[in-house]
Amino acid sequence: MVEEQETFLSHLVELRDRLIRILISVGVVFVPLAFYARELYSVLAAPLLATLPAGGQMIATDVVGVFLVPMKVALMVSFLIVLPYVLYQLWAFVAPGLYAHEKKLAMPLLGASVLLFFIGMAFAYFAFFPMVFGFMAQFAPEGVAWMTDIEKYFSFVLTMFLAFGVTFEVPVIVIVLVKVGIVDVVKLREWRPYVIVGAFVVGAVFTPPDVISQFMMAVPLWLLYELGIVLANLIVRPAVAGESDYRPPGDEEMDRELDRAEQQSRDQKT
């Protein structure tokens, strides 16, 4: 019991140390980026500013918003820069408890997760935002000055980054579910109609209430689900083929093995 408590405390201490390292790394990157917070926010706001009508601009309704929002952007960029290091620290914490084959699978999936998350954010920035903002600018009635608060814009952009980043993780999620045996590829194919409907429901919940936004999230989610099925089938197939010849021993075979083991034990004693 004492050993278990000591082990638990040692894990907590290790987790604390790794969290401190993560916070320090974010802080080290954030300090220099804070001097370029205004420029970083300008880059983040570029998709909206490009679609605003002539003379249109963003506004700040909060007294300290013009300072805090760019700093939040700098902090977000700092975290994204050190994200690989953050995942490495988390991996180093859980890796000792994994088997060799689990480590062999986890490393590629971890790298793919980071890459797909950044691809999802890039898709939102370069494809989703220009399309949605352009649609909103054309839909605005005459005489209405279409402007937005910088705090609300940052919240919207951050939400969309997270939504599309997680959406692009679907292939990794599918592969993990198949690899750990929670579901098989056949069942995933049977779920295809429900996934398509669910993709449009997710698009309706997490995107603005227009058809274009819903399609731009739902269609990639569905296609990534199909990609996950293809990759899971390629990864799991060799393991299934190798295990197809295995069958559990019957009662007679078990009895013979036990008799043989007992006979060997008696021979050794004599």
PDB file of C-alpha atoms in Angstrom:
ATOM      1  CA  MET A   1       0.000   0.000   0.000  1.00  0.00           C
ATOM      2  CA  VAL A   2       2.832   2.372   0.874  1.00  0.00           C
ATOM      3  CA  GLU A   3       4.607   1.574  -2.379  1.00  0.00           C
ATOM      4  CA  GLU A   4       1.425   2.324  -4.350  1.00  0.00           C
ATOM      5  CA  GLN A   5       1.080   5.703  -2.629  1.00  0.00           C
ATOM      6  CA  GLU A   6       4.713   6.525  -3.310  1.00  0.00           C
ATOM      7  CA  THR A   7       4.278   5.571  -6.968  1.00  0.00           C
ATOM      8  CA  PHE A   8       1.150   7.719  -7.245  1.00  0.00           C
ATOM      9  CA  LEU A   9       2.918  10.698  -5.671  1.00  0.00           C
ATOM     10  CA  SER A  10       5.919  10.270  -7.946  1.00  0.00           C
ATOM     11  CA  HIS A  11       3.579  10.349 -10.973  1.00  0.00           C
ATOM     12  CA  LEU A  12       1.960  13.534  -9.674  1.00  0.00           C
ATOM     13  CA  VAL A  13       5.356  15.150  -9.191  1.00  0.00           C
ATOM     14  CA  GLU A  14       6.413  14.151 -12.696  1.00  0.00           C
ATOM     15  CA  LEU A  15       3.150  15.503 -14.140  1.00  0.00           C
ATOM     16  CA  ARG A  16       3.650  18.778 -12.272  1.00  0.00           C
ATOM     17  CA  ASP A  17       7.200  19.118 -13.593  1.00  0.00           C
ATOM     18  CA  ARG A  18       6.102  18.505 -17.171  1.00  0.00           C
ATOM     19  CA  LEU A  19       3.244  21.019 -16.878  1.00  0.00           C
ATOM     20  CA  ILE A  20       5.711  23.591 -15.560  1.00  0.00           C
ATOM     21  CA  ARG A  21       7.973  22.927 -18.547  1.00  0.00           C
ATOM     22  CA  ILE A  22       5.010  23.430 -20.885  1.00  0.00           C
ATOM     23  CA  LEU A  23       4.071  26.740 -19.258  1.00  0.00           C
ATOM     24  CA  ILE A  24       7.682  27.934 -19.362  1.00  0.00           C
ATOM     25  CA  SER A  25       7.994  27.047 -23.054  1.00  0.00           C
ATOM     26  CA  VAL A  26       4.796  28.960 -23.871  1.00  0.00           C
ATOM     27  CA  GLY A  27       6.054  31.934 -21.866  1.00  0.00           C
ATOM     28  CA  VAL A  28       9.460  31.932 -23.558  1.00  0.00           C
ATOM     29  CA  VAL A  29       7.838  32.066 -26.996  1.00  0.00           C
ATOM     30  CA  PHE A  30       5.144  34.534 -25.926  1.00  0.00           C
ATOM     31  CA  VAL A  31       7.525  37.233 -24.646  1.00  0.00           C
ATOM     32  CA  PRO A  32       9.067  38.106 -28.036  1.00  0.00           C
ATOM     33  CA  LEU A  33       5.772  37.615 -29.883  1.00  0.00           C
ATOM     34  CA  ALA A  34       4.069  40.110 -27.562  1.00  0.00           C
ATOM     35  CA  PHE A  35       5.991  42.908 -29.292  1.00  0.00           C
ATOM     36  CA  TYR A  36       4.361  41.873 -32.588  1.00  0.00           C
ATOM     37  CA  ALA A  37       0.855  41.357 -31.193  1.00  0.00           C
ATOM     38  CA  ARG A  38      -0.674  44.084 -33.374  1.00  0.00           C
ATOM     39  CA  GLU A  39       0.831  42.610 -36.538  1.00  0.00           C
ATOM     40  CA  LEU A  40      -0.329  39.121 -35.582  1.00  0.00           C
ATOM     41  CA  TYR A  41      -3.871  40.366 -35.079  1.00  0.00           C
ATOM     42  CA  SER A  42      -3.755  42.113 -38.460  1.00  0.00           C
ATOM     43  CA  VAL A  43      -2.828  38.809 -40.083  1.00  0.00           C
ATOM     44  CA  LEU A  44      -5.650  37.053 -38.215  1.00  0.00           C
ATOM     45  CA  ALA A  45      -8.163  39.729 -39.240  1.00  0.00           C
ATOM     46  CA  ALA A  46      -7.052  39.827 -42.894  1.00  0.00           C
ATOM     47  CA  PRO A  47      -9.829  37.519 -44.229  1.00  0.00           C
ATOM     48  CA  LEU A  48     -12.522  39.771 -42.753  1.00  0.00           C
ATOM     49  CA  LEU A  49     -10.852  43.082 -43.603  1.00  0.00           C
ATOM     50  CA  ALA A  50     -10.527  41.971 -47.218  1.00  0.00           C
ATOM     51  CA  THR A  51     -14.304  41.549 -47.531  1.00  0.00           C
ATOM     52  CA  LEU A  52     -15.482  44.642 -45.674  1.00  0.00           C
ATOM     53  CA  PRO A  53     -17.044  47.332 -47.864  1.00  0.00           C
ATOM     54  CA  ALA A  54     -15.088  50.475 -48.674  1.00  0.00           C
ATOM     55  CA  GLY A  55     -14.505  52.458 -45.512  1.00  0.00           C
ATOM     56  CA  GLY A  56     -15.471  49.496 -43.297  1.00  0.00           C
ATOM     57  CA  GLN A  57     -13.403  48.667 -40.265  1.00  0.00           C
ATOM     58  CA  MET A  58     -13.426  46.641 -37.072  1.00  0.00           C
ATOM     59  CA  ILE A  59     -14.345  48.212 -33.746  1.00  0.00           C
ATOM     60  CA  ALA A  60     -13.461  47.750 -30.078  1.00  0.00           C
ATOM     61  CA  THR A  61     -16.295  48.247 -27.572  1.00  0.00           C
ATOM     62  CA  ASP A  62     -14.143  47.377 -24.560  1.00  0.00           C
ATOM     63  CA  VAL A  63     -11.748  49.951 -23.116  1.00  0.00           C
ATOM     64  CA  VAL A  64      -8.838  47.491 -22.836  1.00  0.00           C
ATOM     65  CA  GLY A  65      -9.893  45.328 -25.788  1.00  0.00           C
ATOM     66  CA  VAL A  66      -7.407  46.956 -28.141  1.00  0.00           C
ATOM     67  CA  PHE A  67      -4.635  45.670 -25.853  1.00  0.00           C
ATOM     68  CA  LEU A  68      -5.968  42.363 -24.566  1.00  0.00           C
ATOM     69  CA  VAL A  69      -7.200  40.899 -27.846  1.00  0.00           C
ATOM     70  CA  PRO A  70      -3.862  41.203 -29.696  1.00  0.00           C
ATOM     71  CA  MET A  71      -2.168  39.721 -26.637  1.00  0.00           C
ATOM     72  CA  LYS A  72      -4.583  36.790 -26.743  1.00  0.00           C
ATOM     73  CA  VAL A  73      -3.677  36.277 -30.381  1.00  0.00           C
ATOM     74  CA  ALA A  74       0.025  36.293 -29.498  1.00  0.00           C
ATOM     75  CA  LEU A  75      -0.627  33.763 -26.738  1.00  0.00           C
ATOM     76  CA  MET A  76      -2.568  31.529 -29.138  1.00  0.00           C
ATOM     77  CA  VAL A  77       0.251  31.658 -31.685  1.00  0.00           C
ATOM     78  CA  SER A  78       2.783  30.886 -28.936  1.00  0.00           C
ATOM     79  CA  PHE A  79       0.858  27.785 -27.910  1.00  0.00           C
ATOM     80  CA  LEU A  80       0.599  26.597 -31.511  1.00  0.00           C
ATOM     81  CA  ILE A  81       4.339  27.030 -31.984  1.00  0.00           C
ATOM     82  CA  VAL A  82       5.187  24.930 -28.924  1.00  0.00           C
ATOM     83  CA  LEU A  83       2.381  22.407 -29.534  1.00  0.00           C
ATOM     84  CA  PRO A  84       4.811  19.687 -30.713  1.00  0.00           C
ATOM     85  CA  TYR A  85       6.823  20.176 -27.513  1.00  0.00           C
ATOM     86  CA  VAL A  86       3.627  20.061 -25.438  1.00  0.00           C
ATOM     87  CA  LEU A  87       2.634  16.765 -27.033  1.00  0.00           C
ATOM     88  CA  TYR A  88       6.154  15.428 -26.500  1.00  0.00           C
ATOM     89  CA  GLN A  89       5.903  16.178 -22.768  1.00  0.00           C
ATOM     90  CA  LEU A  90       2.541  14.424 -22.569  1.00  0.00           C
ATOM     91  CA  TRP A  91       3.943  11.514 -24.571  1.00  0.00           C
ATOM     92  CA  ALA A  92       6.963  11.209 -22.268  1.00  0.00           C
ATOM     93  CA  PHE A  93       4.599  11.045 -19.301  1.00  0.00           C
ATOM     94  CA  VAL A  94       2.393   8.221 -20.624  1.00  0.00           C
ATOM     95  CA  ALA A  95       4.958   6.308 -22.714  1.00  0.00           C
ATOM     96  CA  PRO A  96       6.426   4.241 -19.833  1.00  0.00           C
ATOM     97  CA  GLY A  97       3.015   2.637 -19.287  1.00  0.00           C
ATOM     98  CA  LEU A  98       2.603   1.548 -22.917  1.00  0.00           C
ATOM     99  CA  TYR A  99       3.631  -1.696 -24.583  1.00  0.00           C
ATOM    100  CA  ALA A 100       6.179  -1.702 -27.403  1.00  0.00           C
ATOM    101  CA  HIS A 101       3.564  -2.196 -30.136  1.00  0.00           C
ATOM    102  CA  GLU A 102       1.462   0.609 -28.644  1.00  0.00           C
ATOM    103  CA  LYS A 103       4.445   2.960 -28.728  1.00  0.00           C
ATOM    104  CA  LYS A 104       5.126   1.999 -32.323  1.00  0.00           C
ATOM    105  CA  LEU A 105       1.573   2.991 -33.276  1.00  0.00           C
ATOM    106  CA  ALA A 106       1.272   6.033 -31.015  1.00  0.00           C
ATOM    107  CA  MET A 107       4.216   8.001 -32.410  1.00  0.00           C
ATOM    108  CA  PRO A 108       2.978   8.140 -36.044  1.00  0.00           C
ATOM    109  CA  LEU A 109      -0.561   8.890 -34.855  1.00  0.00           C
ATOM    110  CA  LEU A 110       0.724  11.683 -32.635  1.00  0.00           C
ATOM    111  CA  GLY A 111       2.622  13.275 -35.496  1.00  0.00           C
ATOM    112  CA  ALA A 112      -0.351  12.865 -37.825  1.00  0.00           C
ATOM    113  CA  SER A 113      -2.643  14.470 -35.241  1.00  0.00           C
ATOM    114  CA  VAL A 114      -0.492  17.611 -35.051  1.00  0.00           C
ATOM    115  CA  LEU A 115      -0.230  17.836 -38.838  1.00  0.00           C
ATOM    116  CA  LEU A 116      -3.960  17.322 -39.406  1.00  0.00           C
ATOM    117  CA  PHE A 117      -4.854  19.891 -36.756  1.00  0.00           C
ATOM    118  CA  PHE A 118      -2.724  22.523 -38.484  1.00  0.00           C
ATOM    119  CA  ILE A 119      -4.191  21.549 -41.852  1.00  0.00           C
ATOM    120  CA  GLY A 120      -7.674  22.027 -40.415  1.00  0.00           C
ATOM    121  CA  MET A 121      -6.751  25.498 -39.155  1.00  0.00           C
ATOM    122  CA  ALA A 122      -5.231  26.381 -42.535  1.00  0.00           C
ATOM    123  CA  PHE A 123      -8.403  25.204 -44.291  1.00  0.00           C
ATOM    124  CA  ALA A 124     -10.477  27.450 -42.026  1.00  0.00           C
ATOM    125  CA  TYR A 125      -8.225  30.471 -42.599  1.00  0.00           C
ATOM    126  CA  PHE A 126      -7.637  30.214 -46.353  1.00  0.00           C
ATOM    127  CA  ALA A 127     -10.904  28.622 -47.545  1.00  0.00           C
ATOM    128  CA  PHE A 128     -13.665  28.864 -44.941  1.00  0.00           C
ATOM    129  CA  PHE A 129     -13.202  32.448 -43.734  1.00  0.00           C
ATOM    130  CA  PRO A 130     -12.997  34.142 -47.177  1.00  0.00           C
ATOM    131  CA  MET A 131     -16.026  32.217 -48.406  1.00  0.00           C
ATOM    132  CA  VAL A 132     -18.182  32.906 -45.348  1.00  0.00           C
ATOM    133  CA  PHE A 133     -17.172  36.552 -44.944  1.00  0.00           C
ATOM    134  CA  GLY A 134     -17.695  37.189 -48.647  1.00  0.00           C
ATOM    135  CA  PHE A 135     -21.176  35.697 -48.425  1.00  0.00           C
ATOM    136  CA  MET A 136     -22.019  37.811 -45.364  1.00  0.00           C
ATOM    137  CA  ALA A 137     -20.764  40.990 -47.047  1.00  0.00           C
ATOM    138  CA  GLN A 138     -23.007  40.395 -50.071  1.00  0.00           C
ATOM    139  CA  PHE A 139     -25.987  39.491 -47.899  1.00  0.00           C
ATOM    140  CA  ALA A 140     -25.820  42.646 -45.733  1.00  0.00           C
ATOM    141  CA  PRO A 141     -28.766  45.004 -46.507  1.00  0.00           C
ATOM    142  CA  GLU A 142     -28.132  48.430 -47.942  1.00  0.00           C
ATOM    143  CA  GLY A 143     -27.572  51.152 -45.407  1.00  0.00           C
ATOM    144  CA  VAL A 144     -26.262  48.696 -42.809  1.00  0.00           C
ATOM    145  CA  ALA A 145     -22.649  49.208 -41.732  1.00  0.00           C
ATOM    146  CA  TRP A 146     -21.310  45.666 -41.358  1.00  0.00           C
ATOM    147  CA  MET A 147     -18.623  45.862 -38.661  1.00  0.00           C
ATOM    148  CA  THR A 148     -17.691  43.584 -35.785  1.00  0.00           C
ATOM    149  CA  ASP A 149     -16.019  43.899 -32.416  1.00  0.00           C
ATOM    150  CA  ILE A 150     -12.455  42.588 -32.315  1.00  0.00           C
ATOM    151  CA  GLU A 151     -13.197  40.484 -29.202  1.00  0.00           C
ATOM    152  CA  LYS A 152     -16.161  38.780 -30.882  1.00  0.00           C
ATOM    153  CA  TYR A 153     -14.138  38.237 -34.031  1.00  0.00           C
ATOM    154  CA  PHE A 154     -11.327  36.597 -32.052  1.00  0.00           C
ATOM    155  CA  SER A 155     -13.822  34.322 -30.265  1.00  0.00           C
ATOM    156  CA  PHE A 156     -15.391  33.336 -33.593  1.00  0.00           C
ATOM    157  CA  VAL A 157     -12.032  32.626 -35.218  1.00  0.00           C
ATOM    158  CA  LEU A 158     -10.778  30.629 -32.238  1.00  0.00           C
ATOM    159  CA  THR A 159     -13.965  28.541 -32.212  1.00  0.00           C
ATOM    160  CA  MET A 160     -13.662  27.815 -35.926  1.00  0.00           C
ATOM    161  CA  PHE A 161      -9.980  26.920 -35.597  1.00  0.00           C
ATOM    162  CA  LEU A 162     -10.812  24.402 -32.874  1.00  0.00           C
ATOM    163  CA  ALA A 163     -13.822  23.052 -34.776  1.00  0.00           C
ATOM    164  CA  PHE A 164     -11.940  22.494 -38.040  1.00  0.00           C
ATOM    165  CA  GLY A 165      -8.826  21.284 -36.218  1.00  0.00           C
ATOM    166  CA  VAL A 166     -10.833  18.595 -34.438  1.00  0.00           C
ATOM    167  CA  THR A 167     -12.748  17.802 -37.633  1.00  0.00           C
ATOM    168  CA  PHE A 168      -9.525  17.024 -39.454  1.00  0.00           C
ATOM    169  CA  GLU A 169      -8.602  14.594 -36.655  1.00  0.00           C
ATOM    170  CA  VAL A 170     -11.336  12.189 -37.803  1.00  0.00           C
ATOM    171  CA  PRO A 171      -8.962   9.811 -39.681  1.00  0.00           C
ATOM    172  CA  VAL A 172      -6.801   9.416 -36.559  1.00  0.00           C
ATOM    173  CA  ILE A 173      -9.877   8.806 -34.393  1.00  0.00           C
ATOM    174  CA  VAL A 174     -11.163   6.158 -36.807  1.00  0.00           C
ATOM    175  CA  ILE A 175      -7.810   4.373 -36.920  1.00  0.00           C
ATOM    176  CA  VAL A 176      -7.534   4.317 -33.122  1.00  0.00           C
ATOM    177  CA  LEU A 177     -11.076   2.962 -32.713  1.00  0.00           C
ATOM    178  CA  VAL A 178     -10.352   0.146 -35.163  1.00  0.00           C
ATOM    179  CA  LYS A 179      -6.891  -0.606 -33.833  1.00  0.00           C
ATOM    180  CA  VAL A 180      -7.987  -0.986 -30.204  1.00  0.00           C
ATOM    181  CA  GLY A 181     -10.884  -3.204 -31.255  1.00  0.00           C
ATOM    182  CA  ILE A 182     -13.780  -0.941 -30.282  1.00  0.00           C
ATOM    183  CA  VAL A 183     -15.236  -1.150 -33.783  1.00  0.00           C
ATOM    184  CA  ASP A 184     -14.288  -2.840 -37.058  1.00  0.00           C
ATOM    185  CA  VAL A 185     -14.121  -1.511 -40.614  1.00  0.00           C
ATOM    186  CA  VAL A 186     -17.283  -3.351 -41.652  1.00  0.00           C
ATOM    187  CA  LYS A 187     -19.277  -1.637 -38.929  1.00  0.00           C
ATOM    188  CA  LEU A 188     -17.814   1.750 -39.890  1.00  0.00           C
ATOM    189  CA  ARG A 189     -19.015   1.245 -43.451  1.00  0.00           C
ATOM    190  CA  GLU A 190     -22.460   0.382 -42.167  1.00  0.00           C
ATOM    191  CA  TRP A 191     -22.501   3.619 -40.167  1.00  0.00           C
ATOM    192  CA  ARG A 192     -21.767   5.719 -43.285  1.00  0.00           C
ATOM    193  CA  PRO A 193     -25.342   7.080 -43.762  1.00  0.00           C
ATOM    194  CA  TYR A 194     -25.549   8.089 -40.101  1.00  0.00           C
ATOM    195  CA  VAL A 195     -22.126   9.738 -40.253  1.00  0.00           C
ATOM    196  CA  ILE A 196     -23.160  11.808 -43.271  1.00  0.00           C
ATOM    197  CA  VAL A 197     -26.270  13.032 -41.481  1.00  0.00           C
ATOM    198  CA  GLY A 198     -24.253  13.653 -38.309  1.00  0.00           C
ATOM    199  CA  ALA A 199     -21.658  15.627 -40.295  1.00  0.00           C
ATOM    200  CA  PHE A 200     -24.317  18.069 -41.467  1.00  0.00           C
ATOM    201  CA  VAL A 201     -25.701  18.307 -37.943  1.00  0.00           C
ATOM    202  CA  VAL A 202     -22.212  19.164 -36.644  1.00  0.00           C
ATOM    203  CA  GLY A 203     -21.835  21.717 -39.431  1.00  0.00           C
ATOM    204  CA  ALA A 204     -25.147  23.306 -38.503  1.00  0.00           C
ATOM    205  CA  VAL A 205     -24.182  23.524 -34.821  1.00  0.00           C
ATOM    206  CA  PHE A 206     -20.616  24.849 -35.075  1.00  0.00           C
ATOM    207  CA  THR A 207     -20.777  27.113 -38.125  1.00  0.00           C
ATOM    208  CA  PRO A 208     -22.792  30.250 -38.949  1.00  0.00           C
ATOM    209  CA  PRO A 209     -26.412  29.580 -39.977  1.00  0.00           C
ATOM    210  CA  ASP A 210     -25.892  29.473 -43.729  1.00  0.00           C
ATOM    211  CA  VAL A 211     -25.734  26.579 -46.146  1.00  0.00           C
ATOM    212  CA  ILE A 212     -22.240  27.384 -47.411  1.00  0.00           C
ATOM    213  CA  SER A 213     -20.697  27.196 -43.933  1.00  0.00           C
ATOM    214  CA  GLN A 214     -22.459  23.930 -43.155  1.00  0.00           C
ATOM    215  CA  PHE A 215     -21.272  22.325 -46.390  1.00  0.00           C
ATOM    216  CA  MET A 216     -17.689  23.509 -45.867  1.00  0.00           C
ATOM    217  CA  MET A 217     -17.539  21.651 -42.556  1.00  0.00           C
ATOM    218  CA  ALA A 218     -19.807  18.686 -43.283  1.00  0.00           C
ATOM    219  CA  VAL A 219     -18.236  17.617 -46.589  1.00  0.00           C
ATOM    220  CA  PRO A 220     -14.617  17.538 -45.307  1.00  0.00           C
ATOM    221  CA  LEU A 221     -15.779  15.682 -42.182  1.00  0.00           C
ATOM    222  CA  TRP A 222     -17.470  13.014 -44.305  1.00  0.00           C
ATOM    223  CA  LEU A 223     -14.510  12.704 -46.710  1.00  0.00           C
ATOM    224  CA  LEU A 224     -12.070  12.448 -43.814  1.00  0.00           C
ATOM    225  CA  TYR A 225     -14.231   9.704 -42.321  1.00  0.00           C
ATOM    226  CA  GLU A 226     -13.944   7.806 -45.601  1.00  0.00           C
ATOM    227  CA  LEU A 227     -10.185   8.370 -45.583  1.00  0.00           C
ATOM    228  CA  GLY A 228     -10.022   7.005 -42.048  1.00  0.00           C
ATOM    229  CA  ILE A 229     -11.837   3.840 -43.139  1.00  0.00           C
ATOM    230  CA  VAL A 230      -9.388   3.306 -46.015  1.00  0.00           C
ATOM    231  CA  LEU A 231      -6.322   3.851 -43.809  1.00  0.00           C
ATOM    232  CA  ALA A 232      -7.714   1.705 -40.990  1.00  0.00           C
ATOM    233  CA  ASN A 233      -8.364  -1.119 -43.455  1.00  0.00           C
ATOM    234  CA  LEU A 234      -4.764  -0.928 -44.709  1.00  0.00           C
ATOM    235  CA  ILE A 235      -3.280  -0.826 -41.204  1.00  0.00           C
ATOM    236  CA  VAL A 236      -5.400  -3.537 -39.602  1.00  0.00           C
ATOM    237  CA  ARG A 237      -5.516  -6.000 -42.495  1.00  0.00           C
ATOM    238  CA  PRO A 238      -2.040  -7.536 -41.912  1.00  0.00           C
ATOM    239  CA  ALA A 239      -2.827  -8.172 -38.251  1.00  0.00           C
ATOM    240  CA  VAL A 240      -6.105  -9.860 -39.146  1.00  0.00           C
ATOM    241  CA  ALA A 241      -4.409 -12.051 -41.719  1.00  0.00           C
ATOM    242  CA  GLY A 242      -1.780 -13.110 -39.210  1.00  0.00           C
ATOM    243  CA  GLU A 243      -4.362 -14.014 -36.604  1.00  0.00           C
ATOM    244  CA  SER A 244      -6.748 -15.872 -38.920  1.00  0.00           C
ATOM    245  CA  ASP A 245      -4.965 -19.221 -38.440  1.00  0.00           C
ATOM    246  CA  TYR A 246      -5.149 -19.086 -34.666  1.00  0.00           C
ATOM    247  CA  ARG A 247      -7.775 -21.057 -32.767  1.00  0.00           C
ATOM    248  CA  PRO A 248      -7.995 -21.607 -29.015  1.00  0.00           C
ATOM    249  CA  PRO A 249      -6.995 -25.104 -27.814  1.00  0.00           C
ATOM    250  CA  GLY A 250      -9.791 -27.581 -27.061  1.00  0.00           C
ATOM    251  CA  ASP A 251     -10.368 -29.475 -23.820  1.00  0.00           C
ATOM    252  CA  GLU A 252      -8.570 -32.608 -25.025  1.00  0.00           C
ATOM    253  CA  GLU A 253      -5.522 -30.615 -26.092  1.00  0.00           C
ATOM    254  CA  MET A 254      -5.441 -28.859 -22.729  1.00  0.00           C
ATOM    255  CA  ASP A 255      -5.641 -32.215 -20.904  1.00  0.00           C
ATOM    256  CA  ARG A 256      -2.781 -33.610 -22.960  1.00  0.00           C
ATOM    257  CA  GLU A 257      -0.645 -30.549 -22.243  1.00  0.00           C
ATOM    258  CA  LEU A 258      -1.351 -30.827 -18.500  1.00  0.00           C
ATOM    259  CA  ASP A 259      -0.501 -34.575 -18.502  1.00  0.00           C
ATOM    260  CA  ARG A 260       2.718 -33.850 -20.367  1.00  0.00           C
ATOM    261  CA  ALA A 261       3.664 -31.117 -17.880  1.00  0.00           C
ATOM    262  CA  GLU A 262       2.952 -33.409 -14.910  1.00  0.00           C
ATOM    263  CA  GLN A 263       5.013 -36.226 -16.471  1.00  0.00           C
ATOM    264  CA  GLN A 264       7.948 -33.862 -17.021  1.00  0.00           C
ATOM    265  CA  SER A 265       7.687 -32.693 -13.402  1.00  0.00           C
ATOM    266  CA  ARG A 266       7.773 -36.311 -12.089  1.00  0.00           C
ATOM    267  CA  ASP A 267      10.749 -37.155 -14.341  1.00  0.00           C
ATOM    268  CA  GLN A 268      12.690 -34.202 -12.972  1.00  0.00           C
ATOM    269  CA  LYS A 269      12.004 -35.242  -9.380  1.00  0.00           C
ATOM    270  CA  THR A 270      13.166 -38.833 -10.002  1.00  0.00           C
TER     271      THR A 270
END
